[in-house]
């Protein structure tokens, strides 16, 4: 199989899966995100108008960090699954 074609197919699959996961967030995650938003609003309310841009910068940084973390862990899990399947197929299930 063409490696570039496989790489493109895997990339498309991973992007679809990440997008699907974002639509299936568990209630615990939604609560945690809501709590973070509530804390952010409290901090923003304490800051003077001239310093509220700091919260916006923090929001942007945290959103970017969250996206990068989600991508990293999803790709790591996908990679681990491929290694497991490859090793299982190579060694047989008796070695697992």
PDB file of N, CA and C in Angstrom, residues 4-80:
ATOM      1  N   UNK A   4       2.059   7.199   1.552  1.00  0.00           N
ATOM      2  CA  UNK A   4       1.482   8.541   1.585  1.00  0.00           C
ATOM      3  C   UNK A   4      -0.045   8.476   1.587  1.00  0.00           C
ATOM      4  N   UNK A   5      -0.593   7.549   0.842  1.00  0.00           N
ATOM      5  CA  UNK A   5      -2.053   7.374   0.807  1.00  0.00           C
ATOM      6  C   UNK A   5      -2.554   6.921   2.178  1.00  0.00           C
ATOM      7  N   UNK A   6      -1.819   6.001   2.803  1.00  0.00           N
ATOM      8  CA  UNK A   6      -2.171   5.540   4.141  1.00  0.00           C
ATOM      9  C   UNK A   6      -2.076   6.686   5.140  1.00  0.00           C
ATOM     10  N   UNK A   7      -1.015   7.470   5.063  1.00  0.00           N
ATOM     11  CA  UNK A   7      -0.837   8.604   5.981  1.00  0.00           C
ATOM     12  C   UNK A   7      -1.988   9.597   5.827  1.00  0.00           C
ATOM     13  N   UNK A   8      -2.401   9.896   4.602  1.00  0.00           N
ATOM     14  CA  UNK A   8      -3.527  10.816   4.381  1.00  0.00           C
ATOM     15  C   UNK A   8      -4.823  10.240   4.934  1.00  0.00           C
ATOM     16  N   UNK A   9      -5.041   8.953   4.719  1.00  0.00           N
ATOM     17  CA  UNK A   9      -6.258   8.306   5.225  1.00  0.00           C
ATOM     18  C   UNK A   9      -6.273   8.322   6.756  1.00  0.00           C
ATOM     19  N   UNK A  10      -5.125   8.054   7.384  1.00  0.00           N
ATOM     20  CA  UNK A  10      -5.055   8.080   8.849  1.00  0.00           C
ATOM     21  C   UNK A  10      -5.292   9.488   9.370  1.00  0.00           C
ATOM     22  N   UNK A  11      -4.719  10.480   8.721  1.00  0.00           N
ATOM     23  CA  UNK A  11      -4.908  11.876   9.144  1.00  0.00           C
ATOM     24  C   UNK A  11      -6.384  12.264   9.058  1.00  0.00           C
ATOM     25  N   UNK A  12      -7.040  11.900   7.963  1.00  0.00           N
ATOM     26  CA  UNK A  12      -8.468  12.211   7.811  1.00  0.00           C
ATOM     27  C   UNK A  12      -9.288  11.494   8.881  1.00  0.00           C
ATOM     28  N   UNK A  13      -8.952  10.232   9.153  1.00  0.00           N
ATOM     29  CA  UNK A  13      -9.655   9.469  10.184  1.00  0.00           C
ATOM     30  C   UNK A  13      -9.490  10.121  11.558  1.00  0.00           C
ATOM     31  N   UNK A  14      -8.270  10.482  11.908  1.00  0.00           N
ATOM     32  CA  UNK A  14      -7.996  11.090  13.211  1.00  0.00           C
ATOM     33  C   UNK A  14      -8.756  12.402  13.355  1.00  0.00           C
ATOM     34  N   UNK A  15      -8.741  13.222  12.321  1.00  0.00           N
ATOM     35  CA  UNK A  15      -9.464  14.503  12.386  1.00  0.00           C
ATOM     36  C   UNK A  15     -10.962  14.289  12.582  1.00  0.00           C
ATOM     37  N   UNK A  16     -11.538  13.296  11.878  1.00  0.00           N
ATOM     38  CA  UNK A  16     -12.975  12.984  12.057  1.00  0.00           C
ATOM     39  C   UNK A  16     -13.252  12.517  13.479  1.00  0.00           C
ATOM     40  N   UNK A  17     -12.394  11.663  14.001  1.00  0.00           N
ATOM     41  CA  UNK A  17     -12.597  11.131  15.340  1.00  0.00           C
ATOM     42  C   UNK A  17     -12.493  12.223  16.395  1.00  0.00           C
ATOM     43  N   UNK A  18     -11.508  13.106  16.263  1.00  0.00           N
ATOM     44  CA  UNK A  18     -11.365  14.205  17.216  1.00  0.00           C
ATOM     45  C   UNK A  18     -12.607  15.090  17.166  1.00  0.00           C
ATOM     46  N   UNK A  19     -13.071  15.377  15.970  1.00  0.00           N
ATOM     47  CA  UNK A  19     -14.274  16.199  15.818  1.00  0.00           C
ATOM     48  C   UNK A  19     -15.482  15.515  16.463  1.00  0.00           C
ATOM     49  N   UNK A  20     -15.618  14.211  16.239  1.00  0.00           N
ATOM     50  CA  UNK A  20     -16.730  13.462  16.848  1.00  0.00           C
ATOM     51  C   UNK A  20     -16.636  13.472  18.365  1.00  0.00           C
ATOM     52  N   UNK A  21     -15.427  13.331  18.902  1.00  0.00           N
ATOM     53  CA  UNK A  21     -15.240  13.321  20.358  1.00  0.00           C
ATOM     54  C   UNK A  21     -15.666  14.649  20.974  1.00  0.00           C
ATOM     55  N   UNK A  22     -15.420  15.734  20.269  1.00  0.00           N
ATOM     56  CA  UNK A  22     -15.799  17.048  20.793  1.00  0.00           C
ATOM     57  C   UNK A  22     -17.304  17.160  20.963  1.00  0.00           C
ATOM     58  N   UNK A  23     -18.058  16.415  20.177  1.00  0.00           N
ATOM     59  CA  UNK A  23     -19.517  16.449  20.263  1.00  0.00           C
ATOM     60  C   UNK A  23     -20.068  15.465  21.294  1.00  0.00           C
ATOM     61  N   UNK A  24     -19.200  14.683  21.912  1.00  0.00           N
ATOM     62  CA  UNK A  24     -19.631  13.661  22.872  1.00  0.00           C
ATOM     63  C   UNK A  24     -18.954  13.848  24.226  1.00  0.00           C
ATOM     64  N   UNK A  25     -18.720  15.096  24.608  1.00  0.00           N
ATOM     65  CA  UNK A  25     -18.029  15.347  25.869  1.00  0.00           C
ATOM     66  C   UNK A  25     -18.878  14.853  27.037  1.00  0.00           C
ATOM     67  N   UNK A  26     -18.253  14.178  27.998  1.00  0.00           N
ATOM     68  CA  UNK A  26     -18.998  13.706  29.165  1.00  0.00           C
ATOM     69  C   UNK A  26     -19.423  14.873  30.053  1.00  0.00           C
ATOM     70  N   UNK A  27     -20.457  14.637  30.842  1.00  0.00           N
ATOM     71  CA  UNK A  27     -20.982  15.677  31.737  1.00  0.00           C
ATOM     72  C   UNK A  27     -19.912  16.227  32.667  1.00  0.00           C
ATOM     73  N   UNK A  28     -19.005  15.356  33.160  1.00  0.00           N
ATOM     74  CA  UNK A  28     -17.950  15.806  34.070  1.00  0.00           C
ATOM     75  C   UNK A  28     -17.062  16.853  33.403  1.00  0.00           C
ATOM     76  N   UNK A  29     -16.758  16.643  32.133  1.00  0.00           N
ATOM     77  CA  UNK A  29     -15.934  17.599  31.408  1.00  0.00           C
ATOM     78  C   UNK A  29     -16.688  18.904  31.205  1.00  0.00           C
ATOM     79  N   UNK A  30     -17.950  18.823  30.858  1.00  0.00           N
ATOM     80  CA  UNK A  30     -18.756  20.038  30.683  1.00  0.00           C
ATOM     81  C   UNK A  30     -18.827  20.839  31.976  1.00  0.00           C
ATOM     82  N   UNK A  31     -18.994  20.140  33.106  1.00  0.00           N
ATOM     83  CA  UNK A  31     -19.034  20.836  34.407  1.00  0.00           C
ATOM     84  C   UNK A  31     -17.692  21.508  34.698  1.00  0.00           C
ATOM     85  N   UNK A  32     -16.605  20.796  34.434  1.00  0.00           N
ATOM     86  CA  UNK A  32     -15.277  21.357  34.686  1.00  0.00           C
ATOM     87  C   UNK A  32     -15.046  22.597  33.815  1.00  0.00           C
ATOM     88  N   UNK A  33     -15.448  22.539  32.573  1.00  0.00           N
ATOM     89  CA  UNK A  33     -15.290  23.686  31.688  1.00  0.00           C
ATOM     90  C   UNK A  33     -16.166  24.857  32.131  1.00  0.00           C
ATOM     91  N   UNK A  34     -17.370  24.552  32.585  1.00  0.00           N
ATOM     92  CA  UNK A  34     -18.255  25.603  33.093  1.00  0.00           C
ATOM     93  C   UNK A  34     -17.649  26.248  34.334  1.00  0.00           C
ATOM     94  N   UNK A  35     -17.090  25.425  35.239  1.00  0.00           N
ATOM     95  CA  UNK A  35     -16.451  25.954  36.447  1.00  0.00           C
ATOM     96  C   UNK A  35     -15.274  26.853  36.095  1.00  0.00           C
ATOM     97  N   UNK A  36     -14.472  26.447  35.107  1.00  0.00           N
ATOM     98  CA  UNK A  36     -13.361  27.292  34.660  1.00  0.00           C
ATOM     99  C   UNK A  36     -13.880  28.623  34.123  1.00  0.00           C
ATOM    100  N   UNK A  37     -14.952  28.569  33.361  1.00  0.00           N
ATOM    101  CA  UNK A  37     -15.543  29.791  32.830  1.00  0.00           C
ATOM    102  C   UNK A  37     -16.054  30.700  33.934  1.00  0.00           C
ATOM    103  N   UNK A  38     -16.656  30.098  34.960  1.00  0.00           N
ATOM    104  CA  UNK A  38     -17.144  30.890  36.102  1.00  0.00           C
ATOM    105  C   UNK A  38     -15.980  31.572  36.826  1.00  0.00           C
ATOM    106  N   UNK A  39     -14.892  30.842  37.041  1.00  0.00           N
ATOM    107  CA  UNK A  39     -13.710  31.417  37.699  1.00  0.00           C
ATOM    108  C   UNK A  39     -13.105  32.528  36.844  1.00  0.00           C
ATOM    109  N   UNK A  40     -13.057  32.299  35.562  1.00  0.00           N
ATOM    110  CA  UNK A  40     -12.518  33.308  34.654  1.00  0.00           C
ATOM    111  C   UNK A  40     -13.347  34.588  34.726  1.00  0.00           C
ATOM    112  N   UNK A  41     -14.668  34.444  34.776  1.00  0.00           N
ATOM    113  CA  UNK A  41     -15.540  35.619  34.871  1.00  0.00           C
ATOM    114  C   UNK A  41     -15.304  36.367  36.185  1.00  0.00           C
ATOM    115  N   UNK A  42     -15.138  35.628  37.281  1.00  0.00           N
ATOM    116  CA  UNK A  42     -14.874  36.283  38.564  1.00  0.00           C
ATOM    117  C   UNK A  42     -13.569  37.074  38.521  1.00  0.00           C
ATOM    118  N   UNK A  43     -12.535  36.479  37.938  1.00  0.00           N
ATOM    119  CA  UNK A  43     -11.251  37.179  37.830  1.00  0.00           C
ATOM    120  C   UNK A  43     -11.398  38.408  36.940  1.00  0.00           C
ATOM    121  N   UNK A  44     -12.093  38.242  35.834  1.00  0.00           N
ATOM    122  CA  UNK A  44     -12.292  39.356  34.915  1.00  0.00           C
ATOM    123  C   UNK A  44     -13.033  40.508  35.595  1.00  0.00           C
ATOM    124  N   UNK A  45     -14.021  40.161  36.423  1.00  0.00           N
ATOM    125  CA  UNK A  45     -14.788  41.187  37.134  1.00  0.00           C
ATOM    126  C   UNK A  45     -13.922  41.936  38.157  1.00  0.00           C
ATOM    127  N   UNK A  46     -12.901  41.267  38.709  1.00  0.00           N
ATOM    128  CA  UNK A  46     -12.011  41.906  39.674  1.00  0.00           C
ATOM    129  C   UNK A  46     -11.006  42.847  39.016  1.00  0.00           C
ATOM    130  N   UNK A  47     -10.710  42.588  37.763  1.00  0.00           N
ATOM    131  CA  UNK A  47      -9.726  43.409  37.060  1.00  0.00           C
ATOM    132  C   UNK A  47     -10.375  44.706  36.587  1.00  0.00           C
ATOM    133  N   UNK A  48      -9.591  45.724  36.547  1.00  0.00           N
ATOM    134  CA  UNK A  48     -10.071  46.964  35.948  1.00  0.00           C
ATOM    135  C   UNK A  48     -10.211  46.774  34.448  1.00  0.00           C
ATOM    136  N   UNK A  49     -10.992  47.649  33.836  1.00  0.00           N
ATOM    137  CA  UNK A  49     -11.233  47.539  32.406  1.00  0.00           C
ATOM    138  C   UNK A  49      -9.933  47.554  31.600  1.00  0.00           C
ATOM    139  N   UNK A  50      -8.947  48.268  32.087  1.00  0.00           N
ATOM    140  CA  UNK A  50      -7.671  48.372  31.369  1.00  0.00           C
ATOM    141  C   UNK A  50      -6.842  47.086  31.426  1.00  0.00           C
ATOM    142  N   UNK A  51      -7.218  46.142  32.305  1.00  0.00           N
ATOM    143  CA  UNK A  51      -6.455  44.894  32.434  1.00  0.00           C
ATOM    144  C   UNK A  51      -7.253  43.663  32.005  1.00  0.00           C
ATOM    145  N   UNK A  52      -8.465  43.851  31.529  1.00  0.00           N
ATOM    146  CA  UNK A  52      -9.287  42.710  31.154  1.00  0.00           C
ATOM    147  C   UNK A  52      -8.751  41.960  29.934  1.00  0.00           C
ATOM    148  N   UNK A  53      -7.890  42.599  29.171  1.00  0.00           N
ATOM    149  CA  UNK A  53      -7.274  41.925  28.026  1.00  0.00           C
ATOM    150  C   UNK A  53      -6.442  40.712  28.484  1.00  0.00           C
ATOM    151  N   UNK A  54      -5.993  40.748  29.735  1.00  0.00           N
ATOM    152  CA  UNK A  54      -5.212  39.628  30.276  1.00  0.00           C
ATOM    153  C   UNK A  54      -6.054  38.355  30.280  1.00  0.00           C
ATOM    154  N   UNK A  55      -7.320  38.475  30.675  1.00  0.00           N
ATOM    155  CA  UNK A  55      -8.209  37.302  30.671  1.00  0.00           C
ATOM    156  C   UNK A  55      -8.429  36.789  29.257  1.00  0.00           C
ATOM    157  N   UNK A  56      -8.546  37.682  28.308  1.00  0.00           N
ATOM    158  CA  UNK A  56      -8.734  37.265  26.915  1.00  0.00           C
ATOM    159  C   UNK A  56      -7.507  36.511  26.428  1.00  0.00           C
ATOM    160  N   UNK A  57      -6.331  37.010  26.773  1.00  0.00           N
ATOM    161  CA  UNK A  57      -5.097  36.314  26.395  1.00  0.00           C
ATOM    162  C   UNK A  57      -5.030  34.940  27.047  1.00  0.00           C
ATOM    163  N   UNK A  58      -5.434  34.865  28.319  1.00  0.00           N
ATOM    164  CA  UNK A  58      -5.460  33.580  29.014  1.00  0.00           C
ATOM    165  C   UNK A  58      -6.455  32.630  28.341  1.00  0.00           C
ATOM    166  N   UNK A  59      -7.629  33.126  28.004  1.00  0.00           N
ATOM    167  CA  UNK A  59      -8.625  32.303  27.302  1.00  0.00           C
ATOM    168  C   UNK A  59      -8.048  31.713  26.018  1.00  0.00           C
ATOM    169  N   UNK A  60      -7.423  32.560  25.226  1.00  0.00           N
ATOM    170  CA  UNK A  60      -6.855  32.107  23.956  1.00  0.00           C
ATOM    171  C   UNK A  60      -5.755  31.074  24.180  1.00  0.00           C
ATOM    172  N   UNK A  61      -4.903  31.320  25.168  1.00  0.00           N
ATOM    173  CA  UNK A  61      -3.814  30.382  25.471  1.00  0.00           C
ATOM    174  C   UNK A  61      -4.356  29.047  25.964  1.00  0.00           C
ATOM    175  N   UNK A  62      -5.348  29.085  26.849  1.00  0.00           N
ATOM    176  CA  UNK A  62      -5.920  27.845  27.390  1.00  0.00           C
ATOM    177  C   UNK A  62      -6.652  27.050  26.298  1.00  0.00           C
ATOM    178  N   UNK A  63      -7.337  27.742  25.420  1.00  0.00           N
ATOM    179  CA  UNK A  63      -8.030  27.051  24.329  1.00  0.00           C
ATOM    180  C   UNK A  63      -7.025  26.370  23.414  1.00  0.00           C
ATOM    181  N   UNK A  64      -5.958  27.078  23.085  1.00  0.00           N
ATOM    182  CA  UNK A  64      -4.919  26.494  22.229  1.00  0.00           C
ATOM    183  C   UNK A  64      -4.256  25.292  22.916  1.00  0.00           C
ATOM    184  N   UNK A  65      -3.955  25.438  24.208  1.00  0.00           N
ATOM    185  CA  UNK A  65      -3.335  24.334  24.955  1.00  0.00           C
ATOM    186  C   UNK A  65      -4.271  23.125  24.992  1.00  0.00           C
ATOM    187  N   UNK A  66      -5.561  23.367  25.191  1.00  0.00           N
ATOM    188  CA  UNK A  66      -6.528  22.268  25.215  1.00  0.00           C
ATOM    189  C   UNK A  66      -6.600  21.536  23.887  1.00  0.00           C
ATOM    190  N   UNK A  67      -6.593  22.289  22.799  1.00  0.00           N
ATOM    191  CA  UNK A  67      -6.607  21.668  21.469  1.00  0.00           C
ATOM    192  C   UNK A  67      -5.360  20.832  21.244  1.00  0.00           C
ATOM    193  N   UNK A  68      -4.215  21.380  21.610  1.00  0.00           N
ATOM    194  CA  UNK A  68      -2.966  20.653  21.423  1.00  0.00           C
ATOM    195  C   UNK A  68      -2.918  19.396  22.291  1.00  0.00           C
ATOM    196  N   UNK A  69      -3.421  19.492  23.519  1.00  0.00           N
ATOM    197  CA  UNK A  69      -3.443  18.335  24.413  1.00  0.00           C
ATOM    198  C   UNK A  69      -4.371  17.244  23.857  1.00  0.00           C
ATOM    199  N   UNK A  70      -5.552  17.643  23.407  1.00  0.00           N
ATOM    200  CA  UNK A  70      -6.514  16.690  22.839  1.00  0.00           C
ATOM    201  C   UNK A  70      -5.897  15.983  21.635  1.00  0.00           C
ATOM    202  N   UNK A  71      -5.282  16.749  20.740  1.00  0.00           N
ATOM    203  CA  UNK A  71      -4.647  16.148  19.565  1.00  0.00           C
ATOM    204  C   UNK A  71      -3.521  15.203  19.969  1.00  0.00           C
ATOM    205  N   UNK A  72      -2.686  15.619  20.924  1.00  0.00           N
ATOM    206  CA  UNK A  72      -1.563  14.792  21.354  1.00  0.00           C
ATOM    207  C   UNK A  72      -2.045  13.462  21.924  1.00  0.00           C
ATOM    208  N   UNK A  73      -2.998  13.513  22.857  1.00  0.00           N
ATOM    209  CA  UNK A  73      -3.443  12.274  23.498  1.00  0.00           C
ATOM    210  C   UNK A  73      -4.235  11.389  22.552  1.00  0.00           C
ATOM    211  N   UNK A  74      -5.004  11.979  21.662  1.00  0.00           N
ATOM    212  CA  UNK A  74      -5.729  11.149  20.699  1.00  0.00           C
ATOM    213  C   UNK A  74      -4.752  10.447  19.774  1.00  0.00           C
ATOM    214  N   UNK A  75      -3.793  11.202  19.248  1.00  0.00           N
ATOM    215  CA  UNK A  75      -2.806  10.600  18.348  1.00  0.00           C
ATOM    216  C   UNK A  75      -1.965   9.548  19.075  1.00  0.00           C
ATOM    217  N   UNK A  76      -1.624   9.804  20.325  1.00  0.00           N
ATOM    218  CA  UNK A  76      -0.862   8.821  21.101  1.00  0.00           C
ATOM    219  C   UNK A  76      -1.662   7.540  21.276  1.00  0.00           C
ATOM    220  N   UNK A  77      -2.921   7.670  21.593  1.00  0.00           N
ATOM    221  CA  UNK A  77      -3.771   6.490  21.752  1.00  0.00           C
ATOM    222  C   UNK A  77      -3.923   5.723  20.459  1.00  0.00           C
ATOM    223  N   UNK A  78      -4.091   6.448  19.368  1.00  0.00           N
ATOM    224  CA  UNK A  78      -4.224   5.810  18.057  1.00  0.00           C
ATOM    225  C   UNK A  78      -2.941   5.069  17.709  1.00  0.00           C
ATOM    226  N   UNK A  79      -1.815   5.719  17.957  1.00  0.00           N
ATOM    227  CA  UNK A  79      -0.520   5.098  17.685  1.00  0.00           C
ATOM    228  C   UNK A  79      -0.322   3.847  18.536  1.00  0.00           C
ATOM    229  N   UNK A  80      -0.683   3.922  19.817  1.00  0.00           N
ATOM    230  CA  UNK A  80      -0.579   2.758  20.701  1.00  0.00           C
ATOM    231  C   UNK A  80      -1.435   1.605  20.183  1.00  0.00           C
TER     232      UNK A  80
END
